[in-house]
PDB file of C-alpha atoms in Angstrom:
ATOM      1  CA  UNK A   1     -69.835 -82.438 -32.146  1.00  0.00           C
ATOM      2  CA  UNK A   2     -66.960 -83.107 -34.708  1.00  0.00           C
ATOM      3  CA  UNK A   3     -64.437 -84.837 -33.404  1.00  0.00           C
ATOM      4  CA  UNK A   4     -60.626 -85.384 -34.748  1.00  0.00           C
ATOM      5  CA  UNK A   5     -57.631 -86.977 -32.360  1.00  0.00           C
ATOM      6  CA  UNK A   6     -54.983 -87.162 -33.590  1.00  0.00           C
ATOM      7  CA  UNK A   7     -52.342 -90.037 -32.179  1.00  0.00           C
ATOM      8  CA  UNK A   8     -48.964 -91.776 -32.846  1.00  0.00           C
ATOM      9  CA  UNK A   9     -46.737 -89.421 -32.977  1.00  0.00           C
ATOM     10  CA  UNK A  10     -43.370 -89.250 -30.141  1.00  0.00           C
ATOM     11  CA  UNK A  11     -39.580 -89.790 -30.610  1.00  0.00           C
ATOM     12  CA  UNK A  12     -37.500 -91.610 -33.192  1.00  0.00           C
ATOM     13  CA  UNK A  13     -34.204 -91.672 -34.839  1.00  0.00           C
ATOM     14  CA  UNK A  14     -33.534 -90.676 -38.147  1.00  0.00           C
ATOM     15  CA  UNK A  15     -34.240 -93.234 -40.569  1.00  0.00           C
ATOM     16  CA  UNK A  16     -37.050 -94.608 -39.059  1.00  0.00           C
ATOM     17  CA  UNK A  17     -40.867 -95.009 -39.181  1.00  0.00           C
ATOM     18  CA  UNK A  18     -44.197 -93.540 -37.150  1.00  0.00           C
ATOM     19  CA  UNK A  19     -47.866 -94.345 -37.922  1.00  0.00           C
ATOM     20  CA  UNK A  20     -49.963 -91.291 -37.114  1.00  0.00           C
ATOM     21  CA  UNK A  21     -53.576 -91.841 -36.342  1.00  0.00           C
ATOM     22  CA  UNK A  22     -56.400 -89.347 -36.927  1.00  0.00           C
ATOM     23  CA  UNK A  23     -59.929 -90.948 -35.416  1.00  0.00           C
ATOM     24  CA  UNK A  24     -62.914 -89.023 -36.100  1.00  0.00           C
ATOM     25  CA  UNK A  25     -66.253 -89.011 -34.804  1.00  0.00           C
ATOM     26  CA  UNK A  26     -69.851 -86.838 -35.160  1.00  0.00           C
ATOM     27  CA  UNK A  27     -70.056 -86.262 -38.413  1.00  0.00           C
ATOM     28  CA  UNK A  28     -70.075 -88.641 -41.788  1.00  0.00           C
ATOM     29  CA  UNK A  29     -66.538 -89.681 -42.136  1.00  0.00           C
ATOM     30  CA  UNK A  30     -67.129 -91.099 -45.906  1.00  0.00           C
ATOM     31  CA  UNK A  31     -68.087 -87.936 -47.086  1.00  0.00           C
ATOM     32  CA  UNK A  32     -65.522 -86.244 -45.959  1.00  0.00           C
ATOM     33  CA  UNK A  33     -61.662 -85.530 -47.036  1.00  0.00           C
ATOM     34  CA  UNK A  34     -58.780 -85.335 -44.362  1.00  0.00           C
ATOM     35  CA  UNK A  35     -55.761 -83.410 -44.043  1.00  0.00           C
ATOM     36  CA  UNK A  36     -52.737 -83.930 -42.286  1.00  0.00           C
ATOM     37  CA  UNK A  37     -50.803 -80.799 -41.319  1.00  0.00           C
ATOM     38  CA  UNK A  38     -47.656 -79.787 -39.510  1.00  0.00           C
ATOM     39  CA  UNK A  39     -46.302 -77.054 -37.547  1.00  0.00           C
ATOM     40  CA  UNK A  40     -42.622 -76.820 -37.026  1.00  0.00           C
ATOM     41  CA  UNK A  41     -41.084 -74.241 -34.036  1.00  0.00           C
ATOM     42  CA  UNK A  42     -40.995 -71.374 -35.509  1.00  0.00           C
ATOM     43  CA  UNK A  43     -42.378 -72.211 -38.718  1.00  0.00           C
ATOM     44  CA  UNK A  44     -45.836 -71.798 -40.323  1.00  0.00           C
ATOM     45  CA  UNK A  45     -48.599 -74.398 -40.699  1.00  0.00           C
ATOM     46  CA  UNK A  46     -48.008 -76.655 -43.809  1.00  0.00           C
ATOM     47  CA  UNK A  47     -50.030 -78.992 -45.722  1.00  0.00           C
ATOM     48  CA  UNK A  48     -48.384 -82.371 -45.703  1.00  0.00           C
ATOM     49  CA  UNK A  49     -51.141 -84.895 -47.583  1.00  0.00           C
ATOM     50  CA  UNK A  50     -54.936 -85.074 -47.803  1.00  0.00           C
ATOM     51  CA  UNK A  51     -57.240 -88.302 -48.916  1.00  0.00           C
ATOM     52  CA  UNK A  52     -60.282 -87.133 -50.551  1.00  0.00           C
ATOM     53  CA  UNK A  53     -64.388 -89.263 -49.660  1.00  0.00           C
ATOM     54  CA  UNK A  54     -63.143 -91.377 -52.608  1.00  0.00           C
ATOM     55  CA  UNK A  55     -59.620 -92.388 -51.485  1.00  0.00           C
ATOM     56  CA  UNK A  56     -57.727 -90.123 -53.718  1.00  0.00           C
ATOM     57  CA  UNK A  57     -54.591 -89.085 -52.180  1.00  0.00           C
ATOM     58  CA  UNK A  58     -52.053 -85.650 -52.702  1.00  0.00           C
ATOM     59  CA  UNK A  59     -49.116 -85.052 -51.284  1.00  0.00           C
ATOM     60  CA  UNK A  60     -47.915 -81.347 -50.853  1.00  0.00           C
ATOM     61  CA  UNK A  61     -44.675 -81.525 -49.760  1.00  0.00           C
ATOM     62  CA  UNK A  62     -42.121 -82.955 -52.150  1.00  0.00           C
ATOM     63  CA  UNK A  63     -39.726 -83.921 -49.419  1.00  0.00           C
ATOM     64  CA  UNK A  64     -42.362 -86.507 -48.248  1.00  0.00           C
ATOM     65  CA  UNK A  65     -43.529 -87.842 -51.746  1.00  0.00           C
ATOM     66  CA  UNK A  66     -42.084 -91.580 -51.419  1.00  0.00           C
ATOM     67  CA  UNK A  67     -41.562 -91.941 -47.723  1.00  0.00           C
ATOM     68  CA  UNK A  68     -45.066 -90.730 -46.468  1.00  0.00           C
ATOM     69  CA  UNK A  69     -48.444 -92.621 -47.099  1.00  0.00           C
ATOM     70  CA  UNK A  70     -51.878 -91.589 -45.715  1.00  0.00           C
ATOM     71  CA  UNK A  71     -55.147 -93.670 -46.376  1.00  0.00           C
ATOM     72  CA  UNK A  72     -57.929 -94.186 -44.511  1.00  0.00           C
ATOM     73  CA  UNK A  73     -60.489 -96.716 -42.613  1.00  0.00           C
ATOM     74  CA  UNK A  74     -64.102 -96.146 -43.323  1.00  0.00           C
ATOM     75  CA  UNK A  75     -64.729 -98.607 -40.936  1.00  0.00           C
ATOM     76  CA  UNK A  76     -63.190 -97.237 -37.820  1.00  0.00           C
ATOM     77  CA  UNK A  77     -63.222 -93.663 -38.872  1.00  0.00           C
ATOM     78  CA  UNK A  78     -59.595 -93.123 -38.893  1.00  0.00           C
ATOM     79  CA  UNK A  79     -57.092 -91.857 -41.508  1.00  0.00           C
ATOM     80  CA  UNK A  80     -53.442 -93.036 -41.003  1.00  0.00           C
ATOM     81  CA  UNK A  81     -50.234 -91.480 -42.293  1.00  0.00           C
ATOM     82  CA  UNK A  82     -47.621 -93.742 -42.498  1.00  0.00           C
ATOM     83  CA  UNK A  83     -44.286 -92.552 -41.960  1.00  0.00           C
ATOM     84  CA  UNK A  84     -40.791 -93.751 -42.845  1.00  0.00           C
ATOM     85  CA  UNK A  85     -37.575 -92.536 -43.495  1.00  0.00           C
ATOM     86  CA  UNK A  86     -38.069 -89.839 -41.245  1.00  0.00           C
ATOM     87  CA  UNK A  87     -35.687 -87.288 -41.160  1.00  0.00           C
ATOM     88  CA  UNK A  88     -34.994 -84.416 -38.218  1.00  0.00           C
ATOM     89  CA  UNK A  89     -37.114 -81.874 -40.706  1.00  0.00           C
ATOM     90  CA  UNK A  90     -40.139 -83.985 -40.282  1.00  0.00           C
ATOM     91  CA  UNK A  91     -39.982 -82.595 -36.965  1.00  0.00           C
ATOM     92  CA  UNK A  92     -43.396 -80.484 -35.779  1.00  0.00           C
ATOM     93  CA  UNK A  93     -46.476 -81.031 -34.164  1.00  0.00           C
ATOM     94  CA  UNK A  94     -48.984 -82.694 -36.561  1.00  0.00           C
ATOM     95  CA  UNK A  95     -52.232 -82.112 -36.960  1.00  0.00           C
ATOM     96  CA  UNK A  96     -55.260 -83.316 -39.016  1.00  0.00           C
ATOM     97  CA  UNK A  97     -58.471 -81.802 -40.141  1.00  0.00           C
ATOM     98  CA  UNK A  98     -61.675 -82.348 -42.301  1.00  0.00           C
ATOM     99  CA  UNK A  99     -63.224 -80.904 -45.184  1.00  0.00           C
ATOM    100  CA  UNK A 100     -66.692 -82.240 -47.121  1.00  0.00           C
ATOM    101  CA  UNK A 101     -65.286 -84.445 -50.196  1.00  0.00           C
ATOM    102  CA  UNK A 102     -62.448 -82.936 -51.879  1.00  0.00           C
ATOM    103  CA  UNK A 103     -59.196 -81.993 -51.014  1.00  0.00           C
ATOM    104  CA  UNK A 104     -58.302 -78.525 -51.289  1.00  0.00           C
ATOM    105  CA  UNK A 105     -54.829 -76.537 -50.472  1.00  0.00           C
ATOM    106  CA  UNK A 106     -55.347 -73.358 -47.746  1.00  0.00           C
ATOM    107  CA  UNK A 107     -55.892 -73.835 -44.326  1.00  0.00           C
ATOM    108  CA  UNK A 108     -59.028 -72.193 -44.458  1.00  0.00           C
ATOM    109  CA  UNK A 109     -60.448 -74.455 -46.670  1.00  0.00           C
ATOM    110  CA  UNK A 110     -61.133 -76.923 -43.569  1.00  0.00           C
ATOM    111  CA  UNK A 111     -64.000 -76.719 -41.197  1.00  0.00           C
ATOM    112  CA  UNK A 112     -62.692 -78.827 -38.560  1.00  0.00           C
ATOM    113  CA  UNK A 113     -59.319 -79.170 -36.724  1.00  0.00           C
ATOM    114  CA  UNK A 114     -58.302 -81.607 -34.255  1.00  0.00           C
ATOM    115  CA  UNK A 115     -55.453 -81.373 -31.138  1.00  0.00           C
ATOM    116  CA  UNK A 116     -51.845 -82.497 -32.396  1.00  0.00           C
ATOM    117  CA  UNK A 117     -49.572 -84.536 -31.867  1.00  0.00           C
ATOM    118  CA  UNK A 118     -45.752 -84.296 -31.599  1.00  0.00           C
ATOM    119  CA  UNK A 119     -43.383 -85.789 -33.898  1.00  0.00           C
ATOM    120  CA  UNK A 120     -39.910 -85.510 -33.174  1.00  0.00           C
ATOM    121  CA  UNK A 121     -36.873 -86.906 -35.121  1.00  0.00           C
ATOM    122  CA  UNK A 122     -33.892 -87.027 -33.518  1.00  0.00           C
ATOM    123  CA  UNK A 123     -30.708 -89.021 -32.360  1.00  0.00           C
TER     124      UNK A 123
END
């Protein structure tokens, strides 16, 4: 069965930094592209970056370009997203998912989904 869990997330001032994990398992993790997403209260699911089989990265939300880096661990099956300079509108549940190869915008473009986990930014 596919697998994603995501991890790392909790509470943290303004300013500072998280390392989200997303650890995948029962399927072929190098072919594969990864998502992360996040769902604010109240808000609708967003794309927030994806890293394609080849390492290629996008960002989708300009308010993240510069302070947000995912990449990923062939290895240990795991894409991180690094996270600094958080501010309180980073603040939602994140979640990533899996697609064969490329990245693609639309949610429905992934097969897979995985549970979330909560980021929240706040003094």
């Amino acid at each position: 069965d596919v697998q994603l869990q995501a991890s790392g997330g909790g509470l943290v001032q303004p300013g500072g930094s998280l390392r989200l994990s997303c650890a995948a398992s029962g399927f072929i993790f190098a072919d594969h592209a990864i998502g992360w997403f996040r769902q604010a209260p109240g808000k609708e699911r967003e794309g927030v970056s994806c890293i394609d089989s080849l390492g290629s990265t996008t960002y989708n939300i300009d308010s993240v370009k510069g302070r947000f880096t995912i990449s990923r661990d062939n290895a240990k099956n795991t894409v991180y997203l690094q996270m600094n300079s958080l501010k309180p509108e980073d603040t939602a549940v994140y979640v990533c998912a899996t697609r064969r190869f490329i990245c693609r915008d639309g949610l429905d473009s992934y097969d897979s989904w995985g549970q979330g986990t909560q980021v929240t930014v706040s003094s």
